[in-house]
PDB file of C-alpha atoms in Angstrom:
ATOM      1  CA  MET E   1      -1.867   8.056 -29.726  1.00 60.00           C
ATOM      2  CA  SER E   2      -2.463  11.565 -28.424  1.00 64.00           C
ATOM      3  CA  VAL E   3      -1.782  12.860 -24.913  1.00 63.00           C
ATOM      4  CA  THR E   4      -5.508  13.367 -24.335  1.00 62.00           C
ATOM      5  CA  GLU E   5      -6.159   9.720 -25.241  1.00 65.00           C
ATOM      6  CA  LEU E   6      -3.528   8.671 -22.703  1.00 62.00           C
ATOM      7  CA  LEU E   7      -5.096  10.860 -20.015  1.00 57.00           C
ATOM      8  CA  GLU E   8      -8.584   9.556 -20.759  1.00 59.00           C
ATOM      9  CA  GLY E   9      -7.365   5.962 -20.919  1.00 59.00           C
ATOM     10  CA  ARG E  10      -9.180   5.210 -24.182  1.00 62.00           C
ATOM     11  CA  ARG E  11      -8.878   5.627 -27.933  1.00 64.00           C
ATOM     12  CA  ALA E  12     -10.759   8.549 -29.451  1.00 62.00           C
ATOM     13  CA  VAL E  13     -13.415   7.425 -31.941  1.00 61.00           C
ATOM     14  CA  GLN E  14     -12.678  10.410 -34.138  1.00 63.00           C
ATOM     15  CA  GLU E  15     -10.279  13.325 -34.141  1.00 62.00           C
ATOM     16  CA  GLN E  16     -11.421  15.748 -31.480  1.00 66.00           C
ATOM     17  CA  ARG E  17     -10.120  19.192 -30.667  1.00 69.00           C
ATOM     18  CA  TYR E  18     -10.106  20.224 -27.027  1.00 69.00           C
ATOM     19  CA  SER E  19     -10.260  23.753 -25.699  1.00 75.00           C
ATOM     20  CA  ALA E  20      -7.624  24.888 -23.189  1.00 75.00           C
ATOM     21  CA  ALA E  21     -10.195  24.658 -20.380  1.00 79.00           C
ATOM     22  CA  GLU E  22     -11.133  21.079 -21.358  1.00 74.00           C
ATOM     23  CA  VAL E  23      -7.477  20.014 -21.456  1.00 70.00           C
ATOM     24  CA  GLU E  24      -6.843  21.609 -18.058  1.00 72.00           C
ATOM     25  CA  ALA E  25      -9.896  19.870 -16.567  1.00 72.00           C
ATOM     26  CA  LEU E  26      -8.741  16.551 -18.063  1.00 66.00           C
ATOM     27  CA  ILE E  27      -5.249  16.936 -16.569  1.00 67.00           C
ATOM     28  CA  ARG E  28      -6.637  17.860 -13.135  1.00 65.00           C
ATOM     29  CA  ARG E  29      -8.953  14.853 -13.179  1.00 63.00           C
ATOM     30  CA  ALA E  30      -6.101  12.551 -14.216  1.00 61.00           C
ATOM     31  CA  LEU E  31      -3.662  13.779 -11.580  1.00 60.00           C
ATOM     32  CA  ALA E  32      -5.747  14.706  -8.582  1.00 57.00           C
ATOM     33  CA  PHE E  33      -6.772  12.311  -5.840  1.00 59.00           C
ATOM     34  CA  PRO E  34     -10.078  13.112  -4.175  1.00 58.00           C
ATOM     35  CA  VAL E  35      -9.508  15.506  -1.304  1.00 61.00           C
ATOM     36  CA  GLU E  36     -10.510  14.022   2.023  1.00 70.00           C
ATOM     37  CA  PRO E  37     -12.525  16.450   4.166  1.00 78.00           C
ATOM     38  CA  PRO E  38     -10.486  17.616   7.210  1.00 81.00           C
ATOM     39  CA  GLU E  39     -13.051  16.301   9.709  1.00 86.00           C
ATOM     40  CA  ARG E  40     -12.892  12.850   8.136  1.00 84.00           C
ATOM     41  CA  GLN E  41      -9.094  12.885   8.237  1.00 85.00           C
ATOM     42  CA  GLN E  42      -9.169  13.947  11.903  1.00 89.00           C
ATOM     43  CA  ALA E  43     -11.613  11.139  12.705  1.00 91.00           C
ATOM     44  CA  ARG E  44      -9.312   8.672  10.957  1.00 90.00           C
ATOM     45  CA  VAL E  45      -6.275   9.857  12.943  1.00 91.00           C
ATOM     46  CA  LYS E  46      -8.245   9.681  16.197  1.00 93.00           C
ATOM     47  CA  ARG E  47      -9.438   6.161  15.359  1.00 93.00           C
ATOM     48  CA  TYR E  48      -6.118   4.634  14.296  1.00 95.00           C
ATOM     49  CA  LEU E  49      -3.472   6.552  16.249  1.00 96.00           C
ATOM     50  CA  PRO E  50      -3.702   4.476  19.484  1.00 96.00           C
ATOM     51  CA  VAL E  51      -3.404   1.171  17.573  1.00 95.00           C
ATOM     52  CA  TYR E  52      -0.530   2.512  15.494  1.00 96.00           C
ATOM     53  CA  LEU E  53       1.406   3.864  18.499  1.00 97.00           C
ATOM     54  CA  ILE E  54       0.961   0.677  20.560  1.00 97.00           C
ATOM     55  CA  CYS E  55       2.146  -1.513  17.659  1.00 96.00           C
ATOM     56  CA  CYS E  56       5.124   0.778  16.989  1.00 96.00           C
ATOM     57  CA  VAL E  57       6.234   0.779  20.631  1.00 97.00           C
ATOM     58  CA  LEU E  58       5.901  -3.012  20.873  1.00 97.00           C
ATOM     59  CA  GLY E  59       7.567  -3.607  17.493  1.00 95.00           C
ATOM     60  CA  VAL E  60      10.539  -1.361  18.261  1.00 96.00           C
ATOM     61  CA  ALA E  61      10.888  -2.868  21.782  1.00 97.00           C
ATOM     62  CA  GLU E  62      10.863  -6.398  20.329  1.00 96.00           C
ATOM     63  CA  ALA E  63      13.447  -5.446  17.704  1.00 95.00           C
ATOM     64  CA  LEU E  64      15.728  -3.843  20.309  1.00 95.00           C
ATOM     65  CA  ALA E  65      15.414  -6.904  22.571  1.00 96.00           C
ATOM     66  CA  VAL E  66      16.283  -9.275  19.711  1.00 95.00           C
ATOM     67  CA  TRP E  67      19.243  -7.063  18.719  1.00 93.00           C
ATOM     68  CA  MET E  68      20.595  -6.546  22.261  1.00 94.00           C
ATOM     69  CA  LEU E  69      20.263 -10.227  23.186  1.00 93.00           C
ATOM     70  CA  GLY E  70      22.065 -11.248  19.990  1.00 91.00           C
ATOM     71  CA  LEU E  71      19.161 -13.415  18.860  1.00 91.00           C
ATOM     72  CA  ALA E  72      19.621 -12.307  15.241  1.00 88.00           C
ATOM     73  CA  PRO E  73      23.379 -12.921  15.095  1.00 87.00           C
ATOM     74  CA  THR E  74      23.921 -12.718  11.334  1.00 87.00           C
ATOM     75  CA  GLU E  75      24.295  -9.497   9.387  1.00 89.00           C
ATOM     76  CA  MET E  76      21.352 -10.509   7.233  1.00 89.00           C
ATOM     77  CA  GLY E  77      19.165 -11.117  10.276  1.00 90.00           C
ATOM     78  CA  GLN E  78      20.023  -7.688  11.692  1.00 92.00           C
ATOM     79  CA  THR E  79      19.364  -6.014   8.331  1.00 92.00           C
ATOM     80  CA  CYS E  80      15.989  -7.762   8.039  1.00 92.00           C
ATOM     81  CA  LEU E  81      15.151  -6.690  11.578  1.00 93.00           C
ATOM     82  CA  VAL E  82      15.843  -3.008  10.862  1.00 93.00           C
ATOM     83  CA  LEU E  83      14.117  -3.093   7.459  1.00 92.00           C
ATOM     84  CA  GLY E  84      11.031  -4.867   8.756  1.00 92.00           C
ATOM     85  CA  VAL E  85      10.448  -2.599  11.742  1.00 93.00           C
ATOM     86  CA  GLY E  86      11.366   0.536   9.777  1.00 93.00           C
ATOM     87  CA  PHE E  87       9.001  -0.420   6.991  1.00 92.00           C
ATOM     88  CA  GLY E  88       6.212  -1.051   9.498  1.00 93.00           C
ATOM     89  CA  VAL E  89       6.695   2.309  11.217  1.00 95.00           C
ATOM     90  CA  ILE E  90       7.024   4.422   8.048  1.00 93.00           C
ATOM     91  CA  TYR E  91       4.624   2.714   5.657  1.00 91.00           C
ATOM     92  CA  GLY E  92       2.212   1.898   8.460  1.00 93.00           C
ATOM     93  CA  ALA E  93       1.915   5.626   9.233  1.00 94.00           C
ATOM     94  CA  TYR E  94       1.489   6.354   5.538  1.00 92.00           C
ATOM     95  CA  ALA E  95      -1.229   3.710   5.147  1.00 92.00           C
ATOM     96  CA  PHE E  96      -3.135   4.749   8.264  1.00 94.00           C
ATOM     97  CA  PHE E  97      -2.954   8.521   7.969  1.00 92.00           C
ATOM     98  CA  TRP E  98      -2.080   9.694   4.444  1.00 89.00           C
ATOM     99  CA  MET E  99      -3.003   7.165   1.766  1.00 89.00           C
ATOM    100  CA  ALA E 100      -6.113   8.067  -0.208  1.00 87.00           C
ATOM    101  CA  GLU E 101      -9.132   6.077   0.929  1.00 89.00           C
ATOM    102  CA  THR E 102     -10.921   6.776  -2.362  1.00 89.00           C
ATOM    103  CA  LEU E 103      -9.304   6.446  -5.770  1.00 90.00           C
ATOM    104  CA  PRO E 104      -9.922   8.895  -8.636  1.00 86.00           C
ATOM    105  CA  ARG E 105     -12.826   8.004 -10.921  1.00 83.00           C
ATOM    106  CA  TYR E 106     -10.556   6.960 -13.786  1.00 83.00           C
ATOM    107  CA  TYR E 107      -9.526   3.886 -11.734  1.00 90.00           C
ATOM    108  CA  ASP E 108     -13.151   2.715 -11.982  1.00 89.00           C
ATOM    109  CA  GLU E 109     -13.380   3.529 -15.671  1.00 85.00           C
ATOM    110  CA  ASN E 110     -10.147   1.745 -16.681  1.00 87.00           C
ATOM    111  CA  ARG E 111      -8.109  -1.286 -15.661  1.00 90.00           C
ATOM    112  CA  ILE E 112      -5.152   0.299 -13.850  1.00 91.00           C
ATOM    113  CA  ALA E 113      -2.500  -1.919 -12.303  1.00 92.00           C
ATOM    114  CA  GLN E 114      -0.624   0.817 -10.477  1.00 91.00           C
ATOM    115  CA  PHE E 115      -1.183   3.073  -7.490  1.00 91.00           C
ATOM    116  CA  ALA E 116       1.168   5.980  -6.867  1.00 87.00           C
ATOM    117  CA  GLN E 117       0.788   8.662  -4.239  1.00 85.00           C
ATOM    118  CA  GLY E 118       3.831  10.420  -2.842  1.00 78.00           C
ATOM    119  CA  ALA E 119       6.316   7.845  -1.551  1.00 76.00           C
ATOM    120  CA  MET E 120       3.867   4.966  -1.954  1.00 82.00           C
ATOM    121  CA  HIS E 121       4.003   3.024  -5.221  1.00 88.00           C
ATOM    122  CA  ILE E 122       2.191  -0.262  -5.742  1.00 91.00           C
ATOM    123  CA  HIS E 123       2.545  -2.026  -9.080  1.00 91.00           C
ATOM    124  CA  ILE E 124       1.852  -5.724  -9.387  1.00 92.00           C
ATOM    125  CA  PRO E 125       1.202  -6.821 -12.988  1.00 91.00           C
ATOM    126  CA  GLY E 126      -2.264  -8.308 -13.424  1.00 91.00           C
ATOM    127  CA  VAL E 127      -3.656  -6.717 -10.239  1.00 94.00           C
ATOM    128  CA  TYR E 128      -6.082  -3.881 -10.980  1.00 95.00           C
ATOM    129  CA  TYR E 129      -7.265  -1.299  -8.451  1.00 95.00           C
ATOM    130  CA  ASN E 130     -10.623   0.441  -8.271  1.00 94.00           C
ATOM    131  CA  ASN E 131     -12.991   1.727  -5.621  1.00 93.00           C
ATOM    132  CA  ARG E 132     -14.622  -1.690  -5.303  1.00 94.00           C
ATOM    133  CA  ASN E 133     -11.456  -3.368  -4.031  1.00 95.00           C
ATOM    134  CA  TRP E 134      -9.348  -0.457  -2.763  1.00 95.00           C
ATOM    135  CA  ARG E 135     -10.805  -0.282   0.765  1.00 94.00           C
ATOM    136  CA  TYR E 136     -10.071  -4.002   1.213  1.00 96.00           C
ATOM    137  CA  VAL E 137      -6.510  -3.601  -0.098  1.00 96.00           C
ATOM    138  CA  LEU E 138      -5.936  -0.630   2.198  1.00 95.00           C
ATOM    139  CA  ARG E 139      -7.382  -2.457   5.216  1.00 95.00           C
ATOM    140  CA  ALA E 140      -5.223  -5.530   4.543  1.00 96.00           C
ATOM    141  CA  PHE E 141      -2.096  -3.411   4.034  1.00 96.00           C
ATOM    142  CA  ARG E 142      -2.704  -1.582   7.324  1.00 96.00           C
ATOM    143  CA  ALA E 143      -3.176  -4.857   9.189  1.00 96.00           C
ATOM    144  CA  TRP E 144      -0.096  -6.373   7.515  1.00 96.00           C
ATOM    145  CA  SER E 145       2.145  -3.396   8.365  1.00 95.00           C
ATOM    146  CA  MET E 146       1.280  -3.682  12.070  1.00 96.00           C
ATOM    147  CA  ALA E 147       1.179  -7.491  12.315  1.00 95.00           C
ATOM    148  CA  SER E 148       4.453  -7.928  10.430  1.00 94.00           C
ATOM    149  CA  MET E 149       6.181  -5.363  12.645  1.00 94.00           C
ATOM    150  CA  LEU E 150       5.125  -7.375  15.710  1.00 95.00           C
ATOM    151  CA  LEU E 151       5.796 -10.838  14.258  1.00 95.00           C
ATOM    152  CA  LEU E 152       9.046 -10.286  12.359  1.00 95.00           C
ATOM    153  CA  PRO E 153      11.399  -9.735  15.374  1.00 95.00           C
ATOM    154  CA  PRO E 154      10.418 -12.994  17.170  1.00 95.00           C
ATOM    155  CA  SER E 155      10.468 -14.845  13.832  1.00 94.00           C
ATOM    156  CA  LEU E 156      13.994 -13.608  13.139  1.00 94.00           C
ATOM    157  CA  ALA E 157      15.019 -14.523  16.710  1.00 94.00           C
ATOM    158  CA  VAL E 158      13.821 -18.107  16.170  1.00 93.00           C
ATOM    159  CA  ALA E 159      15.450 -18.193  12.731  1.00 92.00           C
ATOM    160  CA  GLY E 160      18.704 -16.902  14.237  1.00 90.00           C
ATOM    161  CA  GLN E 161      18.801 -19.838  16.639  1.00 90.00           C
ATOM    162  CA  LEU E 162      18.070 -22.318  13.822  1.00 91.00           C
ATOM    163  CA  ASP E 163      20.590 -20.844  11.375  1.00 86.00           C
ATOM    164  CA  PRO E 164      23.706 -22.610  12.754  1.00 85.00           C
ATOM    165  CA  HIS E 165      21.976 -25.955  12.122  1.00 85.00           C
ATOM    166  CA  LEU E 166      20.467 -24.969   8.742  1.00 85.00           C
ATOM    167  CA  GLY E 167      23.380 -23.063   7.231  1.00 77.00           C
ATOM    168  CA  GLY E 168      21.739 -19.629   7.400  1.00 78.00           C
ATOM    169  CA  LYS E 169      18.630 -20.725   5.525  1.00 90.00           C
ATOM    170  CA  ALA E 170      16.150 -20.025   8.350  1.00 92.00           C
ATOM    171  CA  THR E 171      16.644 -16.233   8.234  1.00 92.00           C
ATOM    172  CA  VAL E 172      16.286 -16.254   4.443  1.00 92.00           C
ATOM    173  CA  ALA E 173      13.079 -18.293   4.800  1.00 93.00           C
ATOM    174  CA  ALA E 174      11.671 -15.932   7.465  1.00 93.00           C
ATOM    175  CA  PHE E 175      12.336 -12.882   5.294  1.00 91.00           C
ATOM    176  CA  ALA E 176      10.910 -14.624   2.214  1.00 94.00           C
ATOM    177  CA  VAL E 177       7.679 -15.322   4.120  1.00 95.00           C
ATOM    178  CA  TYR E 178       7.619 -11.653   5.183  1.00 94.00           C
ATOM    179  CA  ILE E 179       7.922 -10.444   1.557  1.00 94.00           C
ATOM    180  CA  LEU E 180       5.420 -12.994   0.198  1.00 95.00           C
ATOM    181  CA  SER E 181       2.909 -12.028   2.877  1.00 95.00           C
ATOM    182  CA  LEU E 182       3.196  -8.396   1.701  1.00 94.00           C
ATOM    183  CA  PHE E 183       2.288  -9.388  -1.854  1.00 94.00           C
ATOM    184  CA  GLY E 184      -0.470 -11.653  -0.543  1.00 95.00           C
ATOM    185  CA  CYS E 185      -2.084  -8.888   1.513  1.00 95.00           C
ATOM    186  CA  ILE E 186      -2.387  -6.778  -1.650  1.00 95.00           C
ATOM    187  CA  VAL E 187      -3.124  -9.397  -4.309  1.00 96.00           C
ATOM    188  CA  VAL E 188      -5.762 -11.457  -2.466  1.00 96.00           C
ATOM    189  CA  PRO E 189      -8.200  -8.640  -1.586  1.00 96.00           C
ATOM    190  CA  ALA E 190      -7.581  -6.838  -4.894  1.00 96.00           C
ATOM    191  CA  LYS E 191      -8.433  -9.939  -6.926  1.00 95.00           C
ATOM    192  CA  ARG E 192     -11.300 -11.060  -4.677  1.00 95.00           C
ATOM    193  CA  HIS E 193     -13.121  -7.714  -4.769  1.00 95.00           C
ATOM    194  CA  GLU E 194     -12.073  -6.344  -8.165  1.00 92.00           C
ATOM    195  CA  LYS E 195     -15.487  -6.989  -9.741  1.00 88.00           C
ATOM    196  CA  ASP E 196     -17.748  -6.551  -6.722  1.00 82.00           C
ATOM    197  CA  GLU E 197     -20.991  -4.673  -7.190  1.00 72.00           C
ATOM    198  CA  GLU E 198     -20.783  -1.086  -5.996  1.00 58.00           C
TER     199      GLU E 198
END
């Protein structure tokens, strides 16, 4: 298989020679995400920034309260608390303000089970992304990052109080639900809208 076949995502019917300009155009198309106009990006920041900031302040305040009151007494509970809130703050900002809202055309032309842009990598075997389902995946991921940041600290606080009676299993269960909900927020909309009409 040639490099050009890999970039095009299909087998060539016959041997084809490409000019330097054609190869360069093919590489740019394969690597570049559509550039979002600055005014659209500004409108997106203006729309989502208040929600993001409120959720971050509340999530961090909840996490600090749980930590200071000793409601997540185990090392695992404290680690989950920091990871969950940190993930919500960092990846929430990425999802709201920097992730591409439109995928390159080759996602629509091929079945691609991976999204990679900067620090964000999503790869779930059997889940294919395209512009029919991407806006739903992005919307669900944004909602999950904020909701999980707000719900994880009280969940870990409750689990921390149950752990002495359940041998530490409540914190493990709370974090397992957190991780499974992340996969669910990506898989469900991706599968449901993968073949929608454009």
